[in-house]
């Protein structure tokens, strides 16, 4: 019988030797960034994780398996693939059972990482409460997954297309710790500040590893969100990005875009309106998160 969750040889070896491993998601490759920047981003992030002492494990559904760790050929195939499913908790098993290719969102990547025994995961920004949630009921399954699956997710907060205040309120309600990394205000993805005070500020990867170990010792399960502001030289000021977000949201509504299509549409529209600036920042924030996640994985492995 073939195992349904299959680590690559490199990831399996790292896990067997208790070396640091960082999970990476694939929806950002298939639905979050255009070709060929998506492939360059994915390759660059994998190298960065290796340079920082950890083994990268990009997670994806292919050929009836949850693959944990891809070789360069698979990465290239995925970056160019069309009709890729965007998988979350609700449909991860459908992706596997149908034999189709599916990329994993934050929620599905957390499930795959946990099944493989990986404790840290780097992404861009999580999904959350959409601005029109009171009528659309669109709240990302990423939030529930953080509440139930014990993986540390390193992000630049939640994507600023969302209602950030409501998103962080929901995380608090669900008992998900939100750690601001070296910041007193939570980041807003493309910008460093959101105007929302950081609930828990920690300033080193070791402090994050100690916090996680203490949660485990207390029997507190579920994940943790580490919010890492992007480097200042790559941020877009909130008024500038705010006007592009406003325009993209208006366009989404006049084109009746909703559900799974909402986030990919908004990211693409903001990319066009900003003439590529939003993508450049997005890539830099993912790189910065990959560096921090690697350092956290190293700190966890050396405890
Ligand atoms: N971070 C990025 N770009 C992305 C995403 C994260 O920089 O495209 C993806 C993640 O996979 C996340 C998803 O889970 O966006 C959120 O989708 P939704 O709002 O439909 O839950
Ligand atoms: Mn949604």
CSV table of C-alpha atoms and ligand atoms in Angstrom, one decimal:
chain,number,residue,atom,x,y,z
A,1,UNK,CA,0.0,0.0,0.0
A,2,UNK,CA,1.4,3.4,-0.8
A,3,UNK,CA,1.4,5.9,2.0
A,4,UNK,CA,-1.0,8.7,1.6
A,5,UNK,CA,1.4,11.3,3.0
A,6,UNK,CA,4.8,11.0,1.4
A,7,UNK,CA,7.8,12.9,2.5
A,8,UNK,CA,10.6,13.3,-0.1
A,9,UNK,CA,13.8,11.4,0.7
A,10,UNK,CA,15.5,14.7,1.9
A,11,UNK,CA,12.6,15.6,4.2
A,12,UNK,CA,12.3,12.0,5.5
A,13,UNK,CA,16.0,12.0,6.3
A,14,UNK,CA,15.9,15.3,8.1
A,15,UNK,CA,12.8,14.2,10.1
A,16,UNK,CA,14.4,10.9,11.0
A,17,UNK,CA,17.5,12.7,12.3
A,18,UNK,CA,15.5,15.4,14.1
A,19,UNK,CA,17.0,18.1,12.0
A,20,UNK,CA,15.0,21.3,11.5
A,21,UNK,CA,12.4,21.3,8.8
A,22,UNK,CA,10.2,24.2,7.5
A,23,UNK,CA,6.9,23.5,5.7
A,24,UNK,CA,6.0,25.7,2.8
A,25,UNK,CA,2.6,26.0,1.1
A,26,UNK,CA,1.7,25.7,-2.6
A,27,UNK,CA,-1.4,27.8,-3.1
A,28,UNK,CA,0.9,30.9,-3.0
A,29,UNK,CA,2.6,29.3,-6.1
A,30,UNK,CA,-0.5,28.3,-8.1
A,31,UNK,CA,-3.0,30.9,-7.1
A,32,UNK,CA,-1.1,33.7,-5.4
A,33,UNK,CA,1.6,34.8,-7.9
A,34,UNK,CA,1.9,34.8,-11.7
A,35,UNK,CA,4.3,32.6,-13.7
A,36,UNK,CA,7.3,32.8,-13.9
A,37,UNK,CA,7.7,34.9,-10.7
A,38,UNK,CA,6.0,32.1,-8.7
A,39,UNK,CA,8.7,29.6,-9.7
A,40,UNK,CA,11.5,32.1,-8.9
A,41,UNK,CA,9.9,32.8,-5.5
A,42,UNK,CA,9.4,29.1,-4.7
A,43,UNK,CA,13.0,28.2,-5.6
A,44,UNK,CA,14.4,31.3,-3.8
A,45,UNK,CA,12.5,30.5,-0.6
A,46,UNK,CA,13.7,26.9,-0.7
A,47,UNK,CA,17.3,28.0,-1.0
A,48,UNK,CA,16.9,30.5,1.8
A,49,UNK,CA,15.5,27.8,4.1
A,50,UNK,CA,18.6,25.6,3.4
A,51,UNK,CA,21.0,28.6,3.9
A,52,UNK,CA,19.4,29.1,7.3
A,53,UNK,CA,20.0,25.6,8.4
A,54,UNK,CA,16.7,23.9,7.8
A,55,UNK,CA,15.2,21.5,5.2
A,56,UNK,CA,12.4,23.0,3.1
A,57,UNK,CA,9.2,20.9,2.6
A,58,UNK,CA,6.8,22.4,0.0
A,59,UNK,CA,3.5,20.6,0.4
A,60,UNK,CA,1.1,19.7,-2.5
A,61,UNK,CA,-1.4,17.1,-3.5
A,62,UNK,CA,-0.3,15.1,-6.6
A,63,UNK,CA,-1.2,11.6,-7.9
A,64,UNK,CA,-3.3,10.6,-5.0
A,65,UNK,CA,-0.8,11.6,-2.3
A,66,UNK,CA,0.0,14.5,0.0
A,67,UNK,CA,3.6,15.2,-1.1
A,68,UNK,CA,5.8,16.7,1.6
A,69,UNK,CA,9.0,18.1,-0.1
A,70,UNK,CA,9.3,18.5,-3.9
A,71,UNK,CA,12.2,18.2,-6.2
A,72,UNK,CA,12.9,21.0,-8.7
A,73,UNK,CA,11.1,19.3,-11.6
A,74,UNK,CA,7.9,19.0,-9.5
A,75,UNK,CA,8.2,22.6,-8.4
A,76,UNK,CA,8.5,23.7,-12.0
A,77,UNK,CA,5.6,21.5,-13.2
A,78,UNK,CA,3.4,22.9,-10.4
A,79,UNK,CA,4.3,26.5,-11.1
A,80,UNK,CA,3.1,26.1,-14.7
A,81,UNK,CA,0.1,23.8,-14.0
A,82,UNK,CA,-3.4,24.8,-14.9
A,83,UNK,CA,-6.7,23.7,-13.3
A,84,UNK,CA,-5.1,23.1,-10.0
A,85,UNK,CA,-7.5,22.7,-7.1
A,86,UNK,CA,-7.1,25.1,-4.2
A,87,UNK,CA,-7.4,22.8,-1.2
A,88,UNK,CA,-8.3,23.5,2.4
A,89,UNK,CA,-9.5,21.2,5.2
A,90,UNK,CA,-12.9,20.6,3.6
A,91,UNK,CA,-11.5,19.3,0.3
A,92,UNK,CA,-8.0,18.0,1.0
A,93,UNK,CA,-9.1,14.4,1.0
A,94,UNK,CA,-11.1,15.0,-2.2
A,95,UNK,CA,-7.9,16.3,-3.8
A,96,UNK,CA,-6.1,13.1,-2.8
A,97,UNK,CA,-9.0,10.7,-3.7
A,98,UNK,CA,-9.7,12.2,-7.1
A,99,UNK,CA,-6.0,11.9,-8.1
A,100,UNK,CA,-6.0,15.5,-9.3
A,101,UNK,CA,-3.3,18.1,-8.6
A,102,UNK,CA,-4.1,20.4,-5.7
A,103,UNK,CA,-2.2,23.1,-4.0
A,104,UNK,CA,-2.5,23.5,-0.3
A,105,UNK,CA,-3.7,26.7,1.5
A,106,UNK,CA,-2.5,27.6,5.0
A,107,UNK,CA,-5.1,25.3,6.5
A,108,UNK,CA,-4.3,22.2,4.3
A,109,UNK,CA,-0.5,22.8,4.6
A,110,UNK,CA,-0.8,22.8,8.4
A,111,UNK,CA,-2.6,19.4,8.2
A,112,UNK,CA,0.1,18.0,5.9
A,113,UNK,CA,2.9,19.4,8.0
A,114,UNK,CA,1.4,18.0,11.2
A,115,UNK,CA,0.9,14.5,9.7
A,116,UNK,CA,4.5,14.5,8.5
A,117,UNK,CA,5.8,15.7,11.9
A,118,UNK,CA,6.8,19.2,10.9
A,119,UNK,CA,6.3,21.9,13.5
A,120,UNK,CA,7.0,25.2,11.7
A,121,UNK,CA,5.6,26.6,8.5
A,122,UNK,CA,6.3,29.8,6.6
A,123,UNK,CA,3.9,31.6,4.3
A,124,UNK,CA,3.0,35.1,3.2
A,125,UNK,CA,-0.2,36.0,5.0
A,126,UNK,CA,-3.0,33.8,6.4
A,127,UNK,CA,-6.6,34.1,5.2
A,128,UNK,CA,-9.1,35.6,7.6
A,129,UNK,CA,-12.3,37.5,8.0
A,130,UNK,CA,-13.3,39.2,4.8
A,131,UNK,CA,-14.4,42.8,5.0
A,132,UNK,CA,-18.0,42.0,4.0
A,133,UNK,CA,-18.2,38.9,6.2
A,134,UNK,CA,-21.3,40.1,7.9
A,135,UNK,CA,-23.2,39.5,4.7
A,136,UNK,CA,-20.9,37.0,2.8
A,137,UNK,CA,-20.0,34.9,5.8
A,138,UNK,CA,-16.6,34.5,4.1
A,139,UNK,CA,-14.2,33.6,6.9
A,140,UNK,CA,-11.1,31.6,5.9
A,141,UNK,CA,-10.8,28.1,7.2
A,142,UNK,CA,-7.2,29.0,8.1
A,143,UNK,CA,-8.5,30.5,11.4
A,144,UNK,CA,-10.1,27.3,12.5
A,145,UNK,CA,-7.1,25.3,11.5
A,146,UNK,CA,-4.8,27.5,13.6
A,147,UNK,CA,-7.1,26.7,16.6
A,148,UNK,CA,-6.8,22.9,16.2
A,149,UNK,CA,-3.5,21.9,14.5
A,150,UNK,CA,-0.3,22.4,16.5
A,151,UNK,CA,2.0,24.1,13.9
A,152,UNK,CA,3.7,27.4,14.2
A,153,UNK,CA,2.7,29.6,11.2
A,154,UNK,CA,5.1,32.4,10.4
A,155,UNK,CA,3.4,35.1,8.3
A,156,UNK,CA,3.3,38.9,7.8
A,157,UNK,CA,0.0,38.8,9.7
A,158,UNK,CA,-3.2,38.4,7.7
A,159,UNK,CA,-3.5,39.8,4.2
A,160,UNK,CA,-4.6,43.4,4.3
A,161,UNK,CA,-7.5,42.8,1.8
A,162,UNK,CA,-9.2,41.4,4.9
A,163,UNK,CA,-10.8,43.0,7.9
A,164,UNK,CA,-7.7,42.7,10.1
A,165,UNK,CA,-9.4,43.8,13.4
A,166,UNK,CA,-12.1,41.2,13.0
A,167,UNK,CA,-9.5,38.5,12.0
A,168,UNK,CA,-7.4,39.0,15.1
A,169,UNK,CA,-10.5,39.1,17.3
A,170,UNK,CA,-11.5,35.7,15.9
A,171,UNK,CA,-8.1,34.3,16.6
A,172,UNK,CA,-8.2,35.5,20.2
A,173,UNK,CA,-11.7,33.9,20.6
A,174,UNK,CA,-10.4,30.6,19.3
A,175,UNK,CA,-7.4,30.6,21.6
A,176,UNK,CA,-4.8,31.1,19.0
A,177,UNK,CA,-1.8,33.1,20.3
A,178,UNK,CA,-0.7,35.9,17.9
A,179,UNK,CA,3.0,36.7,18.5
A,180,UNK,CA,4.3,40.0,17.1
A,181,UNK,CA,7.9,39.4,16.2
A,182,UNK,CA,9.9,42.4,17.4
A,183,UNK,CA,7.0,44.7,16.9
A,184,UNK,CA,4.5,46.6,19.1
A,185,UNK,CA,1.9,46.8,16.3
A,186,UNK,CA,0.8,43.8,14.2
A,187,UNK,CA,1.9,44.0,10.6
A,188,UNK,CA,-0.6,44.4,7.7
A,189,UNK,CA,1.1,42.2,5.1
A,190,UNK,CA,2.4,44.8,2.6
A,191,UNK,CA,2.9,47.4,5.4
A,192,UNK,CA,4.6,47.1,8.7
A,193,UNK,CA,1.8,48.5,10.9
A,194,UNK,CA,-1.9,47.8,11.1
A,195,UNK,CA,-2.8,50.1,14.1
A,196,UNK,CA,-3.6,47.0,16.1
A,197,UNK,CA,-1.5,46.4,19.2
A,198,UNK,CA,0.5,43.2,19.4
A,199,UNK,CA,-1.0,40.8,21.9
A,200,UNK,CA,2.3,39.0,22.7
A,201,UNK,CA,5.6,40.5,21.6
A,202,UNK,CA,8.6,38.2,21.4
A,203,UNK,CA,12.0,39.2,20.1
A,204,UNK,CA,14.0,36.0,19.3
A,205,UNK,CA,13.4,32.6,17.7
A,206,UNK,CA,14.5,31.0,21.0
A,207,UNK,CA,11.8,32.9,22.9
A,208,UNK,CA,9.2,31.6,20.4
A,209,UNK,CA,10.5,28.0,20.8
A,210,UNK,CA,10.4,28.4,24.6
A,211,UNK,CA,6.8,29.7,24.4
A,212,UNK,CA,5.7,26.8,22.2
A,213,UNK,CA,7.4,24.2,24.5
A,214,UNK,CA,5.6,25.8,27.5
A,215,UNK,CA,2.2,25.6,25.7
A,216,UNK,CA,2.9,21.9,25.0
A,217,UNK,CA,3.9,21.4,28.7
A,218,UNK,CA,0.6,22.9,29.7
A,219,UNK,CA,-1.3,20.7,27.4
A,220,UNK,CA,-2.6,23.6,25.3
A,221,UNK,CA,-3.0,22.4,21.8
A,222,UNK,CA,-3.6,24.1,18.5
A,223,UNK,CA,-1.3,26.3,16.5
A,224,UNK,CA,0.3,29.7,16.9
A,225,UNK,CA,0.5,32.7,14.5
A,226,UNK,CA,3.8,34.5,14.4
A,227,UNK,CA,3.4,37.9,12.7
A,228,UNK,CA,6.6,39.2,11.2
A,229,UNK,CA,6.6,42.7,9.7
A,230,UNK,CA,8.3,42.8,6.3
A,231,UNK,CA,11.7,44.7,6.0
A,232,UNK,CA,11.1,48.4,5.9
A,233,UNK,CA,12.7,49.0,2.5
A,234,UNK,CA,10.1,46.7,0.9
A,235,UNK,CA,6.9,48.0,2.6
A,236,UNK,CA,4.2,49.9,0.7
A,237,UNK,CA,2.7,52.7,2.8
A,238,UNK,CA,-0.8,52.0,4.0
A,239,UNK,CA,-2.5,54.9,2.1
A,240,UNK,CA,-1.0,53.8,-1.2
A,241,UNK,CA,-1.8,50.1,-0.8
A,242,UNK,CA,-5.2,51.0,0.7
A,243,UNK,CA,-6.3,52.7,-2.4
A,244,UNK,CA,-5.3,49.7,-4.6
A,245,UNK,CA,-7.1,47.4,-2.2
A,246,UNK,CA,-10.2,49.6,-2.3
A,247,UNK,CA,-10.3,49.5,-6.1
A,248,UNK,CA,-9.7,45.8,-6.2
A,249,UNK,CA,-12.5,45.1,-3.7
A,250,UNK,CA,-14.9,47.3,-5.8
A,251,UNK,CA,-13.9,45.4,-9.0
A,252,UNK,CA,-14.4,42.1,-7.2
A,253,UNK,CA,-17.9,43.1,-6.2
A,254,UNK,CA,-18.9,44.4,-9.7
A,255,UNK,CA,-17.6,41.1,-11.2
A,256,UNK,CA,-19.5,39.0,-8.5
A,257,UNK,CA,-16.2,37.3,-7.4
A,258,UNK,CA,-16.7,35.3,-4.2
A,259,UNK,CA,-15.7,32.2,-2.3
A,260,UNK,CA,-12.3,30.5,-3.1
A,261,UNK,CA,-11.9,32.8,-6.1
A,262,UNK,CA,-11.9,36.0,-3.9
A,263,UNK,CA,-8.3,36.0,-2.5
A,264,UNK,CA,-6.6,35.0,-5.8
A,265,UNK,CA,-8.7,37.6,-7.7
A,266,UNK,CA,-7.8,40.4,-5.3
A,267,UNK,CA,-4.1,39.6,-5.2
A,268,UNK,CA,-4.0,39.6,-9.0
A,269,UNK,CA,-6.0,42.9,-9.3
A,270,UNK,CA,-3.7,44.6,-6.8
A,271,UNK,CA,-0.7,43.3,-8.7
A,272,UNK,CA,-2.1,45.0,-11.9
A,273,UNK,CA,-3.1,48.2,-10.2
A,274,UNK,CA,0.3,48.5,-8.5
A,275,UNK,CA,2.2,47.6,-11.7
A,276,UNK,CA,4.0,44.8,-9.9
A,277,UNK,CA,4.9,46.6,-6.7
A,278,UNK,CA,2.6,44.5,-4.6
A,279,UNK,CA,4.2,41.3,-5.9
A,280,UNK,CA,7.7,42.5,-5.2
A,281,UNK,CA,6.7,43.2,-1.6
A,282,UNK,CA,4.8,39.9,-1.3
A,283,UNK,CA,8.0,38.0,-2.4
A,284,UNK,CA,10.2,39.9,0.1
A,285,UNK,CA,7.8,39.3,3.0
A,286,UNK,CA,7.7,35.5,2.2
A,287,UNK,CA,11.5,35.5,2.1
A,288,UNK,CA,11.6,37.3,5.5
A,289,UNK,CA,9.1,34.8,7.0
A,290,UNK,CA,11.1,31.8,5.6
A,291,UNK,CA,14.3,33.1,7.3
A,292,UNK,CA,12.5,33.5,10.7
A,293,UNK,CA,10.7,30.2,10.4
A,294,UNK,CA,14.1,28.5,9.7
A,295,UNK,CA,15.5,30.1,12.8
A,296,UNK,CA,12.5,29.0,14.9
A,297,UNK,CA,12.9,25.4,13.5
A,298,UNK,CA,16.6,25.4,14.5
A,299,UNK,CA,15.7,26.7,18.0
A,300,UNK,CA,13.1,24.0,18.4
A,301,UNK,CA,15.4,21.3,17.2
A,302,UNK,CA,18.2,22.3,19.6
A,303,UNK,CA,16.0,22.3,22.7
B,1,LIG,N1,0.1,34.2,1.4
B,1,LIG,C1,0.4,34.8,0.2
B,1,LIG,N2,-0.3,34.6,-0.9
B,1,LIG,C2,-1.3,33.7,-0.9
B,1,LIG,C3,-1.7,33.0,0.3
B,1,LIG,C4,-0.9,33.3,1.4
B,1,LIG,O1,1.4,35.7,0.2
B,1,LIG,O2,-2.0,33.5,-2.0
B,1,LIG,C5,-2.8,32.0,0.3
B,1,LIG,C6,-2.7,31.0,1.4
B,1,LIG,O3,-2.8,29.7,0.8
B,1,LIG,C7,-4.0,31.2,2.2
B,1,LIG,C8,-5.0,31.6,1.2
B,1,LIG,O4,-4.4,30.0,2.9
B,1,LIG,O5,-4.1,32.6,0.4
B,1,LIG,C9,-6.2,32.2,1.8
B,1,LIG,O6,-7.3,31.9,0.9
B,1,LIG,P1,-8.8,32.1,1.5
B,1,LIG,O7,-8.9,33.5,1.8
B,1,LIG,O8,-9.6,31.6,0.3
B,1,LIG,O9,-9.0,31.2,2.7
B,2,LIG,MN1,-12.9,32.3,1.9
